[in-house]
XYZ file of C-alpha atoms in Angstrom:
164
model
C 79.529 59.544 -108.975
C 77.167 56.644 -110.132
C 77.763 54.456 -112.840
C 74.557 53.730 -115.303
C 73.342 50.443 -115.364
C 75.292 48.495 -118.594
C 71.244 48.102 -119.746
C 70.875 51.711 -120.089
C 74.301 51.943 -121.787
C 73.277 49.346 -124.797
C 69.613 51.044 -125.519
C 71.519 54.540 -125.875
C 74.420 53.138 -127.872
C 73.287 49.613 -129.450
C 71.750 51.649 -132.757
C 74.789 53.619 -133.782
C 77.518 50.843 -132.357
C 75.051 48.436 -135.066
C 75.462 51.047 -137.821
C 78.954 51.133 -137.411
C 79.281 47.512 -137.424
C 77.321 47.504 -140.363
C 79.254 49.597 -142.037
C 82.795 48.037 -141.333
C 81.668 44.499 -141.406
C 78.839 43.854 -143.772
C 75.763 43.175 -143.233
C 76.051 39.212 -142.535
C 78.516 39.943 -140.039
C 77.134 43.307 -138.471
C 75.022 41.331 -135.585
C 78.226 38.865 -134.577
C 80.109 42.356 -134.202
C 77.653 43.778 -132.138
C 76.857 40.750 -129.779
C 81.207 40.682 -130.105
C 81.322 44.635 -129.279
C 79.067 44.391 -126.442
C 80.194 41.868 -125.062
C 83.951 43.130 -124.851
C 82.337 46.286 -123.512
C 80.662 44.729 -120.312
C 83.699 42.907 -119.386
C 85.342 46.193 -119.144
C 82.791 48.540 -118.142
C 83.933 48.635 -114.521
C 87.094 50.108 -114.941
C 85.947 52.482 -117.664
C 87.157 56.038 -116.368
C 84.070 58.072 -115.270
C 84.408 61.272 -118.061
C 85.372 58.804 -120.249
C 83.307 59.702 -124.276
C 81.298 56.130 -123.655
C 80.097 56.511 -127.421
C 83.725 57.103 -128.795
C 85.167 53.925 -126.644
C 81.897 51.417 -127.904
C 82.701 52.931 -131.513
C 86.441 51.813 -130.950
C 85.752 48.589 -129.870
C 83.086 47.804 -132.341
C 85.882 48.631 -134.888
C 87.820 46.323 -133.517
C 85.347 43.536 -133.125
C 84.075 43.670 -136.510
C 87.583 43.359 -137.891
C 87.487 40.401 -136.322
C 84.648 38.811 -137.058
C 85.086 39.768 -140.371
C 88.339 38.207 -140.282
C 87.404 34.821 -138.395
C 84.610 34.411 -140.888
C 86.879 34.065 -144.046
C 89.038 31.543 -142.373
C 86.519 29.151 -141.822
C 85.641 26.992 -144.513
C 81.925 26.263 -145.677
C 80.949 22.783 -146.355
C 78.343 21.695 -148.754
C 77.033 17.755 -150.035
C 76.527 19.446 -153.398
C 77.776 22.241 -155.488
C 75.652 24.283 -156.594
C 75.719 24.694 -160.313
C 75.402 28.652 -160.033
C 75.380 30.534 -156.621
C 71.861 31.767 -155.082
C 71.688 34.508 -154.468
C 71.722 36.146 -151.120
C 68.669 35.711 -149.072
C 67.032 39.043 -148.649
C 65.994 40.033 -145.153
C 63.551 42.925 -143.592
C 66.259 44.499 -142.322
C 68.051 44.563 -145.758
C 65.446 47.490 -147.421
C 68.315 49.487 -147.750
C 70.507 47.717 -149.326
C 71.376 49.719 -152.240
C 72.988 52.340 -149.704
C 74.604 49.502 -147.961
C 76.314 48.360 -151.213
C 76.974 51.441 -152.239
C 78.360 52.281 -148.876
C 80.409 48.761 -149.121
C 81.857 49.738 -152.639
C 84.263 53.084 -151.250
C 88.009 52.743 -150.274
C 88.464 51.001 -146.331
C 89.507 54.403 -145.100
C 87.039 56.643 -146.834
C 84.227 53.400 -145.583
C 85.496 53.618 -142.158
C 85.628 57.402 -141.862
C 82.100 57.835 -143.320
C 80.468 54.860 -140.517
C 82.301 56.578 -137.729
C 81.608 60.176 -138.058
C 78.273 59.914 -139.683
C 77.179 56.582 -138.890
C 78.680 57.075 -135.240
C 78.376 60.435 -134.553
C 82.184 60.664 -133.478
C 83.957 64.240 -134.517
C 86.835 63.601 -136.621
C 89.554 63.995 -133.928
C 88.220 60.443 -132.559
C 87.828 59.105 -136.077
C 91.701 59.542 -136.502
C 92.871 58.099 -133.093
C 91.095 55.372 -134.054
C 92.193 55.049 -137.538
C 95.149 56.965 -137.621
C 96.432 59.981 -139.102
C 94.947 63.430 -138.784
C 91.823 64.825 -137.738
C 91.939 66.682 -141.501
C 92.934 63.574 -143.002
C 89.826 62.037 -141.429
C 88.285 65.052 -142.603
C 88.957 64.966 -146.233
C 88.280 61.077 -146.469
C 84.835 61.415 -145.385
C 84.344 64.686 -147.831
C 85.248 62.199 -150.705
C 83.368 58.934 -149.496
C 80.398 61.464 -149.109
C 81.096 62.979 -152.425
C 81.563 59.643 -154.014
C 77.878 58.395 -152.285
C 76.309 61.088 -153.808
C 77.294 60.582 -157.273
C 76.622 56.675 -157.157
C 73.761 56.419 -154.763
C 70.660 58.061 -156.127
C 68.462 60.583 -153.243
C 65.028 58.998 -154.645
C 64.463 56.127 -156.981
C 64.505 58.563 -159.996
C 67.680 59.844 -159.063
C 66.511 63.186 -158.736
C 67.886 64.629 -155.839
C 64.818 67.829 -154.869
């Protein structure tokens, strides 16, 4: 068997492993994840097993990595000359039209945040979601149910709210 070229590996997977990233890490942190994530993944792309689910092994590393970044990012201290007498606000970017669903997505539980990026975000079935998280496929299940349920109630389908 041939492996694909790692090229052909990113263009089919970079979107969703981003989404995920996204979704985990935020969205100042989402790109560090994925350059993290991919980076990771090259390293040990030879040794990958050849029916290995490529999407659910990017996913789990991109969980992994934006943990981290996440993580190394709050240790590290910002330095300024001046205060600021109130914060600015964040800078808003192209990229950031949606960022009402981002927030919104942002505001659930970790687990029910998680579960929702994975599955939906992802495309992993929930069997995957809970190796990776732990617990139960129906756990995963039912913590994507409520994330979804709770996204519906505070995240409006069209600027009206009216969802037809």
């Amino acid at each position: 068997m041939t492996v694909r070229p790692f090229e052909r590996i990113v263009a089919e997977y970079g979107p969703a492993v981003l989404r995920v990233c996204r979704a985990v890490a935020g969205a100042a942190d989402a790109e560090d994840a994925w350059s993290e994530t991919f980076l990771a993944a090259l390293q040990a792309y030879p040794d990958l097993p050849a029916g290995a689910n490529v999407e659910a092994w990017l996913v789990t590393i991109a969980h992994r990595k934006a943990i981290d970044v996440h993580r190394a990012r709050a240790r590290r201290a910002v330095t300024v000359e001046h205060l600021p007498e109130r914060p600015a606000p964040p800078p808003v970017r192209p990229e950031d039209r949606d960022g009402d669903l981002w927030a919104a997505l942002a505001a659930l539980p970790g687990k029910q945040r998680r579960t929702v990026a994975y599955h939906y975000l992802g495309g992993l079935p929930y069997a995957e979601v809970a190796a990776i998280l732990g617990g139960t496929a129906e756990a995963a299940r039912r913590a994507a149910a409520d994330g979804i349920r709770t996204l519906r109630a505070t995240y409006p389908a069209t600027p009206g709210g009216d969802d037809r």
